[in-house]
Coordinates of C-alpha atoms in Angstrom, one line a residue:
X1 CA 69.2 57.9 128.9
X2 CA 65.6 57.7 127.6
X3 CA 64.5 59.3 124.5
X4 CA 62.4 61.3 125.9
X5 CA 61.0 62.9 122.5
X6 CA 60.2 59.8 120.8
X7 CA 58.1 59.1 124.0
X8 CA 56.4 62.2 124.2
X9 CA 55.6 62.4 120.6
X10 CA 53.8 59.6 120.6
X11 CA 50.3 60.2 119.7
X12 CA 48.9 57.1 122.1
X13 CA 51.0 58.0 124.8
X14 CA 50.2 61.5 124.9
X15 CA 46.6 61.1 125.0
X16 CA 46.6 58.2 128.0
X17 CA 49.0 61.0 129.8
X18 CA 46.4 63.5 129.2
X19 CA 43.5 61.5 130.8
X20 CA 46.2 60.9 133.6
X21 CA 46.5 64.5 134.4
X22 CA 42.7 65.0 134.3
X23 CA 41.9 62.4 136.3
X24 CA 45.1 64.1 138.8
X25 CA 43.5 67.1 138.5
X26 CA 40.2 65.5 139.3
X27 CA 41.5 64.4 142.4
X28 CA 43.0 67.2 143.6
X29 CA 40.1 69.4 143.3
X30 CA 37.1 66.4 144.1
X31 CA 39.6 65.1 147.8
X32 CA 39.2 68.2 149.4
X33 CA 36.1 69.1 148.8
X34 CA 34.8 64.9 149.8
X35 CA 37.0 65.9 153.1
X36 CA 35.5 69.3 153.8
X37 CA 31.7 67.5 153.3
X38 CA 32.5 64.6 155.4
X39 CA 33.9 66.6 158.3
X40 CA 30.8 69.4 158.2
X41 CA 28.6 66.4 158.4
X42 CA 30.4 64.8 161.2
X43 CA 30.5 67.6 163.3
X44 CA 27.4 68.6 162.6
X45 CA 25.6 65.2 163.7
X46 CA 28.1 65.0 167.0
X47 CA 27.0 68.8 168.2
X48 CA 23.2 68.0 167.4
X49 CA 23.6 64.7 169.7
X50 CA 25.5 66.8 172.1
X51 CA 27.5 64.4 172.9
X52 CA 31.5 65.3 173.9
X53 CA 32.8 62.3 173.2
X54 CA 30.9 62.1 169.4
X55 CA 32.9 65.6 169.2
X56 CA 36.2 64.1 170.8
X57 CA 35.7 61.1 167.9
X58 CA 34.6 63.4 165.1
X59 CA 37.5 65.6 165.9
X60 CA 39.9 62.3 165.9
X61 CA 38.3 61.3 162.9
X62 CA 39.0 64.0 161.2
X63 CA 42.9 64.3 161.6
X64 CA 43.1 60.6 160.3
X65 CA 40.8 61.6 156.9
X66 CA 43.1 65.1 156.9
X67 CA 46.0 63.0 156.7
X68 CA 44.5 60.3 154.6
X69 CA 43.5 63.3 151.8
X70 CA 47.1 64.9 152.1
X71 CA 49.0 61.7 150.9
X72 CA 46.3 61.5 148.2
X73 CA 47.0 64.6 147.0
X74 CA 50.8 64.4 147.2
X75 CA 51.0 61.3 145.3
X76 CA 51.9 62.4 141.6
X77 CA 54.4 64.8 143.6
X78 CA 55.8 61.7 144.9
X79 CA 55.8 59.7 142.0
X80 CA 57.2 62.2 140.0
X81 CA 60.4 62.3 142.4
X82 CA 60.6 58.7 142.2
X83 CA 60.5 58.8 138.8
X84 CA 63.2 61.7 138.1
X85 CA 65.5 60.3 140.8
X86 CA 65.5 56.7 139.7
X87 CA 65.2 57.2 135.4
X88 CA 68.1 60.4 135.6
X89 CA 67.9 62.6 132.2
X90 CA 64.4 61.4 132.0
X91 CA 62.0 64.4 132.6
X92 CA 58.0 62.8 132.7
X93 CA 57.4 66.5 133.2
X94 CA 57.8 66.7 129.8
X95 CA 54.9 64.3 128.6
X96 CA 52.9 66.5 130.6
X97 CA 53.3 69.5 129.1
X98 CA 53.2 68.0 125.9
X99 CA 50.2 66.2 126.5
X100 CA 47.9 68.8 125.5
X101 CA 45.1 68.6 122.7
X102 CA 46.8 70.9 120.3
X103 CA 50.2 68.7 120.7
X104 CA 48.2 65.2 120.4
X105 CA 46.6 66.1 116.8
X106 CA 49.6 67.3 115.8
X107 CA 51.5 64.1 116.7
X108 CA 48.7 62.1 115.1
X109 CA 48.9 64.4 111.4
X110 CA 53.1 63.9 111.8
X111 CA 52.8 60.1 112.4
X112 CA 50.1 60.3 108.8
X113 CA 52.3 62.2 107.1
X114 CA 55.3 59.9 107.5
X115 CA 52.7 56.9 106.7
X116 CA 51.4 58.7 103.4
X117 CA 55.3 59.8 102.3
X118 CA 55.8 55.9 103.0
X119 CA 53.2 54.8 100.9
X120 CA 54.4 56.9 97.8
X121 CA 57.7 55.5 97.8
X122 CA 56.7 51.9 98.5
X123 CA 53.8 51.8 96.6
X124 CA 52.0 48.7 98.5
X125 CA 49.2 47.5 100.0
X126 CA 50.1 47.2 103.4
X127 CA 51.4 50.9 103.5
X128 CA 48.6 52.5 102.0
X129 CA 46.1 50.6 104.2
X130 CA 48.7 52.0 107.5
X131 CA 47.9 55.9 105.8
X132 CA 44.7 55.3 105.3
X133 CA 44.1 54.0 109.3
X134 CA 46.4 57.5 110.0
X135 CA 43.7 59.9 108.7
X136 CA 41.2 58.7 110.5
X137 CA 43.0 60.4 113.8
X138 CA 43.6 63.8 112.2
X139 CA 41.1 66.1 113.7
X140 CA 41.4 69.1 111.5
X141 CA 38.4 68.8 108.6
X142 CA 40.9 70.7 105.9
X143 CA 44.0 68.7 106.2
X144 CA 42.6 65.2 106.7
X145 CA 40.7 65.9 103.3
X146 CA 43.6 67.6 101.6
X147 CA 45.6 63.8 102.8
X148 CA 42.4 62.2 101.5
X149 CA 42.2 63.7 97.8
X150 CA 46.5 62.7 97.8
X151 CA 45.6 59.5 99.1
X152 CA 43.5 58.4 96.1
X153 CA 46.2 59.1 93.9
X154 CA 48.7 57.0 96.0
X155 CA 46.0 53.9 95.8
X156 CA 46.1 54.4 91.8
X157 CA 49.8 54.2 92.1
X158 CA 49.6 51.1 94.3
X159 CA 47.5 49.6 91.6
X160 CA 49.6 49.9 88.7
X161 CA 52.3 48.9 90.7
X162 CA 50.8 45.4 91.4
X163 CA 49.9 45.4 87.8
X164 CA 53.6 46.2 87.0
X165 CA 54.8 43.4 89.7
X166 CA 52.5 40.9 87.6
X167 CA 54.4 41.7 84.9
X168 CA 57.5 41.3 86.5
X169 CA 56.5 37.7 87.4
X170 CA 55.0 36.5 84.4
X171 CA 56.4 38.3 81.3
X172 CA 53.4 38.0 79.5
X173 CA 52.4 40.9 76.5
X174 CA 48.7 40.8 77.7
X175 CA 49.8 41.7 81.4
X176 CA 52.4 44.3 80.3
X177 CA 49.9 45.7 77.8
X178 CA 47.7 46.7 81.5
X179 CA 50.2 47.9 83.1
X180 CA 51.3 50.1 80.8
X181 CA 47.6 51.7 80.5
X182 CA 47.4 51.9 84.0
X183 CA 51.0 53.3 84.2
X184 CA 49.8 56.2 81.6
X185 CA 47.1 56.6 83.5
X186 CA 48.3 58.1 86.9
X187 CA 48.0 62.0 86.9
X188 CA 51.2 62.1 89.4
X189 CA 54.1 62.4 87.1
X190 CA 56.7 61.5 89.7
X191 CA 54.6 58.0 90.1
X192 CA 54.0 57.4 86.7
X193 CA 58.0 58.1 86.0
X194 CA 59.3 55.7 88.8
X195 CA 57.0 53.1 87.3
X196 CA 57.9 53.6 83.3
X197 CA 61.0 53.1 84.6
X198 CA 60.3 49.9 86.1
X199 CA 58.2 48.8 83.2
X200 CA 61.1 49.8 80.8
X201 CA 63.3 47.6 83.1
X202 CA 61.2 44.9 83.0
X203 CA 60.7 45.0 78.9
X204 CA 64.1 44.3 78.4
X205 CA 64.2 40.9 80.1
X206 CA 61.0 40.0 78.1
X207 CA 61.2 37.9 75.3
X208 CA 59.5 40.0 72.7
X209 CA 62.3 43.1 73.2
X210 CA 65.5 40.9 74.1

């Protein structure tokens, strides 16, 4: 069985299955119009030749192109009973209807939300820069800045958590002395207490307080 929801709330996929059903859509509407054109036209230029057998052709003509546009048109029906008969629970009717503008920012602001809750508790580099990526998809003015201001108060925390990881490395007073200024610095209490804590930790394996 495919997991159908963690396919179809994926930001990516949702937007390439939304230009899919445009350009469907597109089809549909742009084949039978193309076919209706080409068959006034034909017509029209074998009854000004008068010719009967320019009609006879025309007329021949046009069954193969009404054909030809029918199995164009009927091509995401047939693909979608290929694809529900052959994958079982898997219902690509579902990306569809989920691929819809409303549905694609919101997957883009869940998948940033998850990357800036990431980023809090891991405090590093690499996840901050992954949150930071995230925003830039979320459409909504109010909410991408609202992640933005929180944002700049994760990337202090990531900075006094490499200073704190210095520390951890080289036990040295001049190093803990910075970390500890840019620990009492953060204005988020819950990150300034998870890294006194660490710094506390990390004091008592240093010479000076053993």
């Amino acid at each position: 069985m495919i997991n159908i929801l963690g396919i179809c709330d994926n930001a990516e996929i949702l937007s390439v299955i939304r230009l899919v059903k445009i350009l469907i859509d597109g089809i549909k509407i742009i084949v039978p119009i193309i076919l209706i054109v080409t068959l006034s036209l034909d017509f029209m230029k074998a009854t000004a030749a008068h010719d009967e057998d320019a009609v006879k052709k025309a007329a021949s003509g046009a069954i193969r192109k009404a054909i030809a546009a029918i199995a164009i048109f009927m091509i995401p029906t047939f693909v979608g009973i290929i694809i529900n008969v052959s994958s079982g629970d898997f219902e690509y009717k579902t990306c569809l209807a989920n691929a819809t503008i409303e549905n694609i920012a919101a997957a883009y602001e869940t998948r940033a939300h998850k990357l800036m809750n990431d980023a809090r508790e891991q405090l590093t580099n690499d996840t901050y820069l992954l949150a930071e990526q995230a925003l830039k998809h979320i459409q909504d003015e109010s909410v991408r800045q609202s992640y933005a201001e929180e944002l700049k108060t994760i990337k202090q925390g990531v900075d006094a958590k490499r200073l704190v990881d210095i520390v951890r490395r080289t036990k040295k007073d001049k190093d803990y002395q910075a970390a500890v200024d840019a620990v009492n610095a953060l204005e988020d209490r819950d990150l300034r207490n998870q890294l006194e804590d660490e710094l506390e930790e990390i004091s008592l394996t240093m010479t000076k307080y053993v």
